[in-house]
Short mmCIF file of C-alpha atoms in Angstrom, two decimals:
data_model
loop_
_atom_site.label_atom_id
_atom_site.label_comp_id
_atom_site.label_asym_id
_atom_site.label_seq_id
_atom_site.Cartn_x
_atom_site.Cartn_y
_atom_site.Cartn_z
CA MET A 1 41.02 -8.77 -13.17
CA ALA A 2 39.02 -8.61 -9.90
CA LYS A 3 37.60 -12.03 -8.91
CA GLU A 4 33.67 -12.34 -9.44
CA LYS A 5 32.26 -12.10 -5.89
CA LYS A 6 30.58 -15.68 -5.44
CA VAL A 7 26.78 -15.52 -4.51
CA GLN A 8 25.81 -17.96 -1.82
CA THR A 9 23.14 -20.08 -2.58
CA PHE A 10 20.71 -22.20 -0.33
CA THR A 11 18.71 -25.33 -0.95
CA ILE A 12 14.84 -25.31 -0.24
CA GLU A 13 15.07 -27.03 2.87
CA GLU A 14 17.69 -24.14 4.01
CA LYS A 15 15.48 -21.57 3.04
CA LEU A 16 12.51 -22.96 4.87
CA GLU A 17 14.73 -23.56 7.97
CA GLN A 18 15.31 -19.60 7.73
CA ALA A 19 11.74 -18.44 7.14
CA LEU A 20 9.87 -20.73 9.86
CA VAL A 21 9.76 -19.69 13.61
CA PRO A 22 11.26 -22.33 15.87
CA GLU A 23 8.64 -23.97 17.76
CA GLY A 24 10.02 -22.82 21.15
CA GLU A 25 9.26 -19.11 19.98
CA GLN A 26 6.14 -19.14 18.43
CA PRO A 27 3.83 -16.89 19.93
CA TYR A 28 0.77 -18.93 20.60
CA ALA A 29 -1.10 -21.78 18.87
CA ILE A 30 -2.37 -21.70 15.15
CA PRO A 31 -4.46 -24.10 13.46
CA GLU A 32 -2.49 -26.93 12.34
CA ASN A 33 -2.55 -26.39 8.60
CA TRP A 34 -1.18 -23.04 9.57
CA VAL A 35 2.54 -22.22 9.85
CA TRP A 36 4.84 -19.37 11.88
CA VAL A 37 7.21 -17.72 9.86
CA LYS A 38 9.42 -14.64 9.90
CA LEU A 39 7.81 -11.57 8.65
CA ASN A 40 10.37 -11.17 5.40
CA SER A 41 9.85 -14.82 4.25
CA ILE A 42 5.71 -13.29 2.98
CA GLY A 43 7.30 -10.08 1.51
CA GLU A 44 9.99 -7.40 0.82
CA ILE A 45 10.90 -5.23 3.22
CA VAL A 46 11.91 -1.79 2.27
CA THR A 47 13.66 1.29 4.27
CA GLY A 48 12.38 4.59 2.93
CA ALA A 49 14.92 7.61 2.58
CA THR A 50 14.13 11.31 1.96
CA PRO A 51 15.52 12.81 -1.29
CA SER A 52 18.09 15.74 -0.43
CA LYS A 53 15.93 18.87 0.22
CA LYS A 54 18.88 21.02 -1.51
CA ARG A 55 17.55 20.00 -5.11
CA ALA A 56 14.23 21.79 -5.48
CA ASP A 57 14.06 19.74 -8.94
CA TYR A 58 13.22 16.77 -6.78
CA TYR A 59 9.98 18.21 -5.24
CA GLY A 60 6.76 19.73 -6.29
CA GLY A 61 5.73 16.78 -8.67
CA ASN A 62 2.79 14.38 -8.71
CA PHE A 63 4.83 11.55 -7.00
CA PRO A 64 3.46 10.65 -3.44
CA PHE A 65 6.25 11.13 -0.53
CA PHE A 66 4.56 9.38 2.57
CA LYS A 67 5.75 10.56 5.82
CA PRO A 68 4.69 8.98 9.35
CA ALA A 69 1.43 11.54 9.78
CA ASP A 70 0.10 9.97 6.27
CA LEU A 71 -0.38 6.77 7.92
CA ASN A 72 -3.39 8.11 9.86
CA GLN A 73 -5.40 7.30 6.79
CA GLY A 74 -5.36 3.83 7.80
CA ARG A 75 -6.67 1.32 5.45
CA ASN A 76 -6.70 4.04 2.42
CA VAL A 77 -3.92 6.08 2.31
CA TYR A 78 -4.17 8.09 -0.80
CA GLU A 79 -2.82 11.26 0.44
CA ALA A 80 0.99 12.18 1.00
CA SER A 81 2.67 15.24 2.93
CA ASP A 82 4.95 15.95 -0.23
CA TYR A 83 5.13 15.08 -3.79
CA LEU A 84 8.22 14.45 -6.08
CA THR A 85 8.82 15.38 -9.37
CA THR A 86 9.47 12.91 -12.04
CA VAL A 87 13.46 13.77 -11.51
CA GLY A 88 12.72 13.10 -7.47
CA LYS A 89 10.99 9.81 -8.33
CA GLY A 90 13.83 8.70 -10.32
CA ILE A 91 16.36 8.48 -7.56
CA CYS A 92 13.73 6.45 -5.14
CA ARG A 93 12.76 3.19 -4.46
CA ILE A 94 9.24 2.50 -5.82
CA ILE A 95 6.78 0.76 -3.38
CA PRO A 96 3.54 -0.77 -5.14
CA SER A 97 0.23 -0.12 -4.39
CA GLN A 98 -1.18 -2.24 -1.90
CA SER A 99 1.99 -2.32 0.41
CA THR A 100 1.58 -2.17 4.09
CA ALA A 101 3.78 1.01 5.34
CA VAL A 102 4.38 0.89 9.07
CA CYS A 103 6.32 3.88 11.07
CA CYS A 104 9.61 2.44 12.67
CA ILE A 105 10.73 5.53 14.43
CA GLY A 106 8.98 7.57 17.23
CA THR A 107 5.47 6.51 16.94
CA ILE A 108 6.31 2.53 16.50
CA GLY A 109 3.60 0.54 15.00
CA LYS A 110 1.23 3.21 13.25
CA CYS A 111 0.76 1.68 9.55
CA GLY A 112 -1.13 2.52 6.67
CA PHE A 113 -2.34 0.37 3.60
CA LEU A 114 -1.14 2.03 0.30
CA MET A 115 -3.63 2.45 -2.15
CA CYS A 116 -1.41 3.89 -4.88
CA GLU A 117 2.34 3.65 -5.56
CA GLY A 118 4.72 5.86 -4.13
CA THR A 119 7.76 6.24 -1.66
CA THR A 120 8.29 6.86 2.11
CA ASN A 121 10.75 8.54 4.04
CA GLN A 122 13.39 6.79 6.56
CA GLN A 123 10.69 6.84 9.42
CA ILE A 124 8.90 4.28 7.77
CA ASN A 125 9.64 0.43 6.90
CA SER A 126 7.28 -0.55 3.97
CA ILE A 127 6.04 -4.33 3.32
CA ILE A 128 5.81 -5.54 -0.26
CA PRO A 129 3.40 -8.63 0.03
CA GLN A 130 3.93 -11.75 -2.01
CA ILE A 131 0.54 -13.05 -0.32
CA ASN A 132 -2.80 -11.60 0.23
CA PRO A 133 -2.18 -7.74 0.56
CA LEU A 134 -4.83 -6.88 3.03
CA LEU A 135 -3.87 -9.82 5.13
CA VAL A 136 -0.50 -8.20 5.71
CA TYR A 137 -2.03 -5.10 6.34
CA TYR A 138 -4.44 -6.29 8.88
CA TYR A 139 -1.89 -8.24 10.77
CA CYS A 140 0.20 -5.08 10.96
CA CYS A 141 -2.79 -3.45 12.84
CA THR A 142 -2.76 -5.94 15.69
CA GLU A 143 -1.84 -5.58 19.32
CA MET A 144 0.55 -8.74 18.51
CA PHE A 145 2.60 -7.14 15.79
CA LEU A 146 2.75 -3.87 17.77
CA ASN A 147 4.04 -5.61 20.78
CA GLN A 148 6.54 -7.85 18.66
CA LEU A 149 7.72 -4.15 17.26
CA ASN A 150 8.14 -2.65 20.78
CA SER A 151 10.03 -5.46 22.06
CA VAL A 152 12.81 -5.59 19.46
CA ALA A 153 13.16 -1.68 19.41
CA SER A 154 16.26 -0.26 20.22
CA ALA A 155 16.48 1.66 23.89
CA THR A 156 17.42 5.00 22.77
CA THR A 157 15.86 8.61 23.19
CA ILE A 158 13.82 7.88 20.17
CA SER A 159 12.35 4.37 19.75
CA ILE A 160 13.74 2.50 16.40
CA VAL A 161 12.91 -0.79 14.69
CA ASN A 162 15.31 -1.20 11.81
CA LYS A 163 14.72 -3.30 8.85
CA SER A 164 16.41 -6.46 10.27
CA LYS A 165 14.54 -6.38 13.39
CA MET A 166 11.23 -6.24 11.67
CA SER A 167 12.32 -8.78 9.34
CA SER A 168 12.65 -11.36 11.75
CA CYS A 169 9.12 -10.62 13.47
CA SER A 170 6.75 -13.39 13.59
CA PHE A 171 3.87 -14.03 11.28
CA PRO A 172 0.83 -16.72 11.53
CA LEU A 173 1.00 -17.56 7.92
CA PRO A 174 -2.31 -19.23 6.81
CA PRO A 175 -3.25 -21.01 3.61
CA LEU A 176 -3.98 -18.74 0.54
CA PRO A 177 -7.79 -19.51 0.03
CA GLU A 178 -7.92 -19.05 4.07
CA GLN A 179 -5.96 -15.87 3.63
CA HIS A 180 -8.73 -14.75 1.22
CA ARG A 181 -11.54 -16.03 3.67
CA ILE A 182 -10.14 -14.12 6.62
CA VAL A 183 -9.68 -10.79 4.93
CA ALA A 184 -13.34 -11.08 3.60
CA ARG A 185 -14.78 -11.77 7.08
CA ILE A 186 -12.73 -8.81 8.47
CA GLU A 187 -13.81 -6.36 5.94
CA SER A 188 -17.34 -6.99 6.44
CA LEU A 189 -17.41 -7.03 10.00
CA PHE A 190 -15.16 -3.84 9.90
CA GLU A 191 -17.80 -2.22 7.46
CA LYS A 192 -20.73 -2.70 9.99
CA LEU A 193 -18.37 -1.13 12.69
CA ASP A 194 -17.21 1.57 10.83
CA HIS A 195 -20.62 2.49 10.13
CA ALA A 196 -21.91 2.41 13.76
CA ARG A 197 -18.70 4.66 14.35
CA GLU A 198 -19.97 7.12 12.27
CA LEU A 199 -23.63 7.14 13.12
CA VAL A 200 -21.96 7.63 17.09
CA GLN A 201 -19.52 10.49 15.87
CA SER A 202 -22.09 12.40 13.90
CA ALA A 203 -24.56 12.07 17.22
CA LEU A 204 -21.17 13.59 18.91
CA ASP A 205 -20.47 16.09 16.64
CA SER A 206 -24.22 17.36 16.87
CA PHE A 207 -23.94 18.11 20.49
CA LYS A 208 -21.37 20.90 19.72
CA SER A 209 -23.95 22.32 17.53
CA ARG A 210 -26.76 22.20 19.43
CA LYS A 211 -24.89 23.69 22.39
CA ALA A 212 -24.04 26.55 20.48
CA ALA A 213 -27.64 27.08 19.49
CA ILE A 214 -28.89 26.63 22.82
CA LEU A 215 -26.61 29.23 24.10
CA HIS A 216 -27.59 31.83 21.24
CA LYS A 217 -30.97 31.55 22.23
CA ALA A 218 -30.30 32.35 25.80
CA PHE A 219 -28.27 35.51 24.93
CA ALA A 220 -30.88 36.52 22.16
CA GLY A 221 -33.59 36.45 24.93
CA GLU A 222 -35.40 33.42 23.54
CA LEU A 223 -34.91 31.25 26.69
CA THR A 224 -36.39 33.75 28.87
CA ALA A 225 -39.28 35.43 27.12
CA LYS A 226 -41.94 33.54 29.25
CA TRP A 227 -39.95 34.92 32.51
CA ARG A 228 -40.02 38.12 30.99
CA GLU A 229 -43.59 38.27 30.05
CA LYS A 230 -44.25 36.88 33.47
CA ASN A 231 -42.26 39.39 35.40
CA GLY A 232 -43.33 42.58 33.39
CA VAL A 233 -39.42 43.03 32.01
CA LYS A 234 -38.78 44.07 28.43
CA LEU A 235 -36.12 42.71 25.91
CA GLU A 236 -34.87 46.61 25.78
CA SER A 237 -33.53 46.32 29.02
CA TRP A 238 -30.77 44.22 28.20
CA GLU A 239 -27.67 46.26 28.34
CA TYR A 240 -24.61 46.49 25.68
CA LYS A 241 -21.25 46.93 27.11
CA GLN A 242 -17.62 45.98 26.31
CA LEU A 243 -15.86 43.62 28.45
CA GLU A 244 -13.64 46.20 30.18
CA GLU A 245 -17.00 47.98 31.02
CA VAL A 246 -18.02 45.02 33.18
CA CYS A 247 -14.93 43.48 34.57
CA ILE A 248 -12.98 45.02 37.34
CA SER A 249 -9.70 43.49 35.81
CA ILE A 250 -8.42 41.75 32.45
CA TYR A 251 -5.19 40.64 32.62
CA ASP A 252 -2.74 37.65 31.28
CA GLY A 253 -0.29 36.20 33.25
CA ASP A 254 3.29 37.23 34.18
CA HIS A 255 5.52 37.36 31.00
CA MET A 256 8.63 36.28 33.06
CA ALA A 257 9.73 32.89 33.09
CA PRO A 258 8.83 32.03 36.75
CA PRO A 259 11.18 30.05 39.18
CA LYS A 260 10.16 26.46 39.38
CA ARG A 261 9.70 24.26 42.20
CA GLU A 262 8.86 20.70 43.22
CA PHE A 263 6.35 21.84 45.51
CA GLY A 264 4.83 25.49 46.35
CA ILE A 265 2.18 27.21 44.71
CA PRO A 266 0.63 25.47 41.67
CA PHE A 267 1.17 27.32 38.07
CA LEU A 268 -1.39 26.59 35.54
CA VAL A 269 -1.00 26.40 31.98
CA ILE A 270 -3.55 25.96 29.02
CA SER A 271 -3.73 22.26 29.61
CA ASN A 272 -5.27 22.90 32.81
CA ILE A 273 -8.17 24.75 31.54
CA ASN A 274 -8.64 23.43 28.34
CA LYS A 275 -11.62 21.19 29.66
CA GLY A 276 -13.58 24.34 30.63
CA TYR A 277 -12.88 23.97 34.27
CA VAL A 278 -9.95 24.43 36.40
CA THR A 279 -7.84 21.30 36.89
CA PHE A 280 -4.73 20.92 39.14
CA GLU A 281 -3.47 17.48 37.57
CA GLU A 282 0.29 17.90 36.38
CA THR A 283 0.50 21.01 37.71
CA ARG A 284 3.86 22.91 37.80
CA PHE A 285 4.82 24.62 40.95
CA VAL A 286 6.59 28.01 41.48
CA PRO A 287 7.74 29.50 45.37
CA GLU A 288 5.33 31.55 47.63
CA ASP A 289 7.34 34.59 47.43
CA TYR A 290 6.75 34.47 43.67
CA TYR A 291 3.42 34.27 44.42
CA ASN A 292 3.31 36.76 46.96
CA SER A 293 5.14 39.22 44.50
CA LEU A 294 2.32 39.32 42.04
CA SER A 295 -0.25 41.94 42.05
CA GLU A 296 -4.10 41.20 43.16
CA THR A 297 -4.99 41.62 39.30
CA ARG A 298 -2.78 38.61 38.58
CA THR A 299 -3.79 36.13 41.58
CA PRO A 300 -7.42 34.35 40.91
CA GLN A 301 -10.11 34.47 43.39
CA GLU A 302 -13.35 32.67 43.45
CA GLY A 303 -15.80 33.60 40.96
CA ASP A 304 -13.06 34.74 38.26
CA LEU A 305 -13.23 33.24 34.90
CA LEU A 306 -9.55 31.99 33.20
CA TYR A 307 -9.54 32.32 29.39
CA SER A 308 -7.00 30.93 27.11
CA ILE A 309 -5.54 33.42 24.66
CA VAL A 310 -2.93 31.51 22.89
CA GLY A 311 -3.10 28.68 20.51
CA SER A 312 -6.45 26.90 21.48
CA PHE A 313 -8.01 30.21 22.45
CA GLY A 314 -11.22 30.67 23.64
CA ILE A 315 -11.86 28.60 26.19
CA PRO A 316 -13.09 29.64 29.41
CA ALA A 317 -13.05 28.46 32.96
CA ILE A 318 -14.61 29.13 36.22
CA VAL A 319 -12.47 29.74 39.25
CA LYS A 320 -14.73 27.88 42.03
CA GLU A 321 -12.58 28.00 44.86
CA ASN A 322 -10.29 30.43 46.99
CA ILE A 323 -6.90 28.15 46.12
CA LYS A 324 -3.47 29.78 45.55
CA PHE A 325 -2.50 29.41 42.45
CA CYS A 326 -1.10 31.64 39.44
CA PHE A 327 -1.22 31.25 35.78
CA GLN A 328 1.27 31.70 32.70
CA ARG A 329 0.50 34.42 30.37
CA HIS A 330 -1.14 32.37 27.44
CA ILE A 331 -4.20 32.76 30.05
CA ALA A 332 -6.03 35.85 30.56
CA LEU A 333 -7.93 36.68 34.16
CA LEU A 334 -11.32 38.08 33.86
CA ARG A 335 -12.63 39.46 36.90
CA PRO A 336 -16.64 40.24 36.34
CA ASP A 337 -18.35 43.34 38.31
CA THR A 338 -20.67 41.72 40.41
CA LYS A 339 -23.08 44.54 40.11
CA TYR A 340 -23.33 43.67 36.25
CA LEU A 341 -22.55 40.04 36.13
CA ASN A 342 -23.48 36.67 37.81
CA TYR A 343 -20.05 34.76 37.10
CA LYS A 344 -22.09 31.92 36.16
CA CYS A 345 -23.89 33.48 33.57
CA PHE A 346 -20.48 35.49 32.29
CA TRP A 347 -19.00 32.00 31.83
CA TYR A 348 -21.81 30.89 29.47
CA ILE A 349 -21.74 34.16 27.69
CA MET A 350 -17.90 33.67 27.12
CA GLN A 351 -18.78 30.27 25.33
CA THR A 352 -21.25 31.37 22.56
CA GLN A 353 -20.10 31.38 19.40
CA GLU A 354 -20.55 35.45 19.00
CA ILE A 355 -17.92 35.90 21.40
CA PHE A 356 -15.48 33.65 19.86
CA ASN A 357 -16.06 35.34 16.40
CA GLN A 358 -14.73 38.39 17.96
CA VAL A 359 -12.09 37.17 19.72
CA ASP A 360 -10.96 35.25 16.65
CA SER A 361 -11.37 38.21 14.34
CA ILE A 362 -8.71 40.10 16.88
CA ALA A 363 -6.06 37.21 17.15
CA THR A 364 -2.60 37.76 15.54
CA GLY A 365 0.19 35.67 14.22
CA THR A 366 0.15 32.66 12.47
CA ALA A 367 1.74 29.38 13.80
CA GLN A 368 0.47 30.27 17.25
CA ARG A 369 -2.42 32.87 17.22
CA THR A 370 -2.59 35.21 20.06
CA VAL A 371 -5.57 36.99 21.18
CA PRO A 372 -4.14 40.44 22.39
CA ILE A 373 -5.37 41.70 26.02
CA ARG A 374 -5.88 45.30 24.49
CA GLY A 375 -8.25 43.63 21.92
CA LEU A 376 -10.07 41.57 24.39
CA ARG A 377 -10.94 44.50 26.61
CA LYS A 378 -13.04 45.62 23.92
CA ILE A 379 -15.04 42.72 23.26
CA SER A 380 -18.61 43.51 23.51
CA PHE A 381 -22.20 41.69 24.11
CA SER A 382 -25.63 42.18 25.77
CA PHE A 383 -26.95 40.86 29.02
CA PRO A 384 -29.86 40.95 30.99
CA SER A 385 -30.66 42.10 34.66
CA LEU A 386 -29.39 40.12 37.35
CA LEU A 387 -32.48 38.56 38.21
CA GLU A 388 -32.70 37.82 34.63
CA GLN A 389 -29.56 36.35 34.49
CA GLN A 390 -30.30 33.52 37.29
CA GLU A 391 -33.17 32.71 35.51
CA ILE A 392 -30.72 32.00 32.12
CA VAL A 393 -28.27 30.01 34.28
CA ARG A 394 -30.90 27.90 35.75
CA THR A 395 -32.10 26.96 32.34
CA LEU A 396 -28.95 26.28 30.64
CA ASP A 397 -27.79 24.48 33.54
CA SER A 398 -30.67 21.80 33.08
CA LEU A 399 -30.59 21.73 28.98
CA LEU A 400 -26.98 21.54 29.11
CA GLU A 401 -26.95 18.72 32.04
CA LYS A 402 -29.42 16.68 30.03
CA GLU A 403 -27.23 17.32 26.58
CA GLN A 404 -23.98 16.05 28.52
CA ASN A 405 -25.57 13.16 30.11
CA ALA A 406 -26.49 11.87 26.56
CA LYS A 407 -22.95 12.59 24.99
CA ASP A 408 -21.39 10.74 28.06
CA LYS A 409 -23.42 7.71 27.06
CA LEU A 410 -22.40 7.94 23.70
CA GLU A 411 -18.91 8.52 24.21
CA PRO A 412 -17.85 5.13 25.42
CA ILE A 413 -19.22 3.19 22.34
CA LEU A 414 -16.38 4.63 20.52
CA ASP A 415 -14.06 3.10 22.51
CA HIS A 416 -15.92 -0.06 22.57
CA ILE A 417 -15.97 -0.31 18.87
CA ALA A 418 -12.21 0.38 18.97
CA LEU A 419 -11.92 -2.52 21.41
CA ILE A 420 -14.15 -5.20 19.20
CA LYS A 421 -11.72 -4.33 16.11
CA LYS A 422 -9.23 -5.26 18.16
CA SER A 423 -10.63 -8.63 19.17
CA ILE A 424 -11.54 -9.34 15.75
CA LEU A 425 -7.97 -8.94 14.69
CA ALA A 426 -6.50 -11.13 17.31
CA ARG A 427 -9.00 -13.85 16.95
CA ALA A 428 -8.61 -13.57 12.89
CA PHE A 429 -4.92 -14.40 13.38
CA ARG A 430 -5.61 -17.27 15.78
CA GLY A 431 -7.87 -19.10 13.34
CA GLU A 432 -10.82 -18.62 15.48
CA LEU A 433 -13.06 -16.47 13.13
CA GLY A 434 -14.68 -19.94 11.77
CA THR A 435 -13.21 -19.59 8.35
CA ASN A 436 -10.41 -22.13 8.44
CA ASP A 437 -10.77 -25.32 6.58
CA PRO A 438 -8.68 -27.77 8.71
CA SER A 439 -9.02 -30.38 5.76
CA GLY A 440 -7.35 -27.71 3.12
CA GLU A 441 -3.89 -27.76 2.05
CA SER A 442 -1.47 -26.78 4.45
CA ALA A 443 0.59 -23.43 4.32
CA MET A 444 3.80 -24.62 4.26
CA GLU A 445 3.07 -25.69 0.57
CA LEU A 446 2.52 -21.69 0.02
CA LEU A 447 5.60 -20.96 1.61
CA LYS A 448 7.72 -23.89 -0.10
CA ASN A 449 6.50 -22.03 -3.15
CA LEU A 450 7.36 -18.40 -2.00
CA GLN A 451 11.07 -19.53 -1.08
CA THR A 452 11.41 -20.91 -4.87
CA LYS A 453 10.85 -17.17 -6.45
#
């Protein structure tokens, strides 16, 4: 008969010694009635696993199977990327609701608070708490915890923090009543900040719709109605043509992979125009003889438009200078005929929702939609005389500059709110929110109780 494996037992003193962070390793000073402990002393840490994809009977049910992308829900993780059947659930470790899930492979430190029971894949370590669940979650959101994870991550191609290393991370443990007060204060402050953020985001979102409305009015002739009346011009004077009729050339970039160089002629990709203007940041390079071999239709000139046609298609950018560069096939070059179009007015036209809707209707593919050049050439729109185009540009420049200035003032507020939240969390776990009662029971008593469970 095989010998029974002897179970090692520890005294309460030994358990406390294992749970406590040695004084010399404590990250910073905390209130006297708090204690620094190791993370696995305040909850069980569980690494997820993926049920076999070969078993179709494991998938397609109602039991949540959480993956790192699902943790983007933050404080309220409900929805999962995938769901398991009762059979699939039966082979998994169930993670209770109110556990904190932390991504420990790749995007280290991204975390979410599970609002329902589920299971996770192997990229996630979950903390099943024995103390206030939200206190654990909010600590996992701190810069302090993220820095700890990064410091213990394995130095490989993809960063990994295993269960053992995560278990050894430090946690500042307050007494139980103080835990509840800290969480209540954080939730109260965050609720106000989230409301402010929603108002700012709503205002920012409205800029896009207002810009679309302004552009629509411009090319419906509304913004220059008084100008036409003053100059004796009728709306009927506007022409309606296809893109190929008002452009000298419409071509995409070279379909052959160009030779690469550390220096030379810039080779632009979509990221170089996706802000609506041409940028040469993080530019690739090709040799000059490659550039010289290209036809004139594929070498940009001042006044041309570059237009994205693959993936995030529909973004026009003006070429404002005669700088030598070439571009990938995911970009089209549109060279307006100056007897029809003012290049700045053309840029505004190509930003209208009406143009985008036409372009969207001809895009092909699913994973990465592409606008065919043949179809792009047939896009049609109406436009006025060159004199009226100049008036449209003047009016739009003025209106949209005001809109952009207002937007520029709002955008930093979102970053400021995020910084305030980080500051609140940092102060919370230093005992600096004004909630701690120094005369209350020491957290050491709580830790002893946890070690006897």
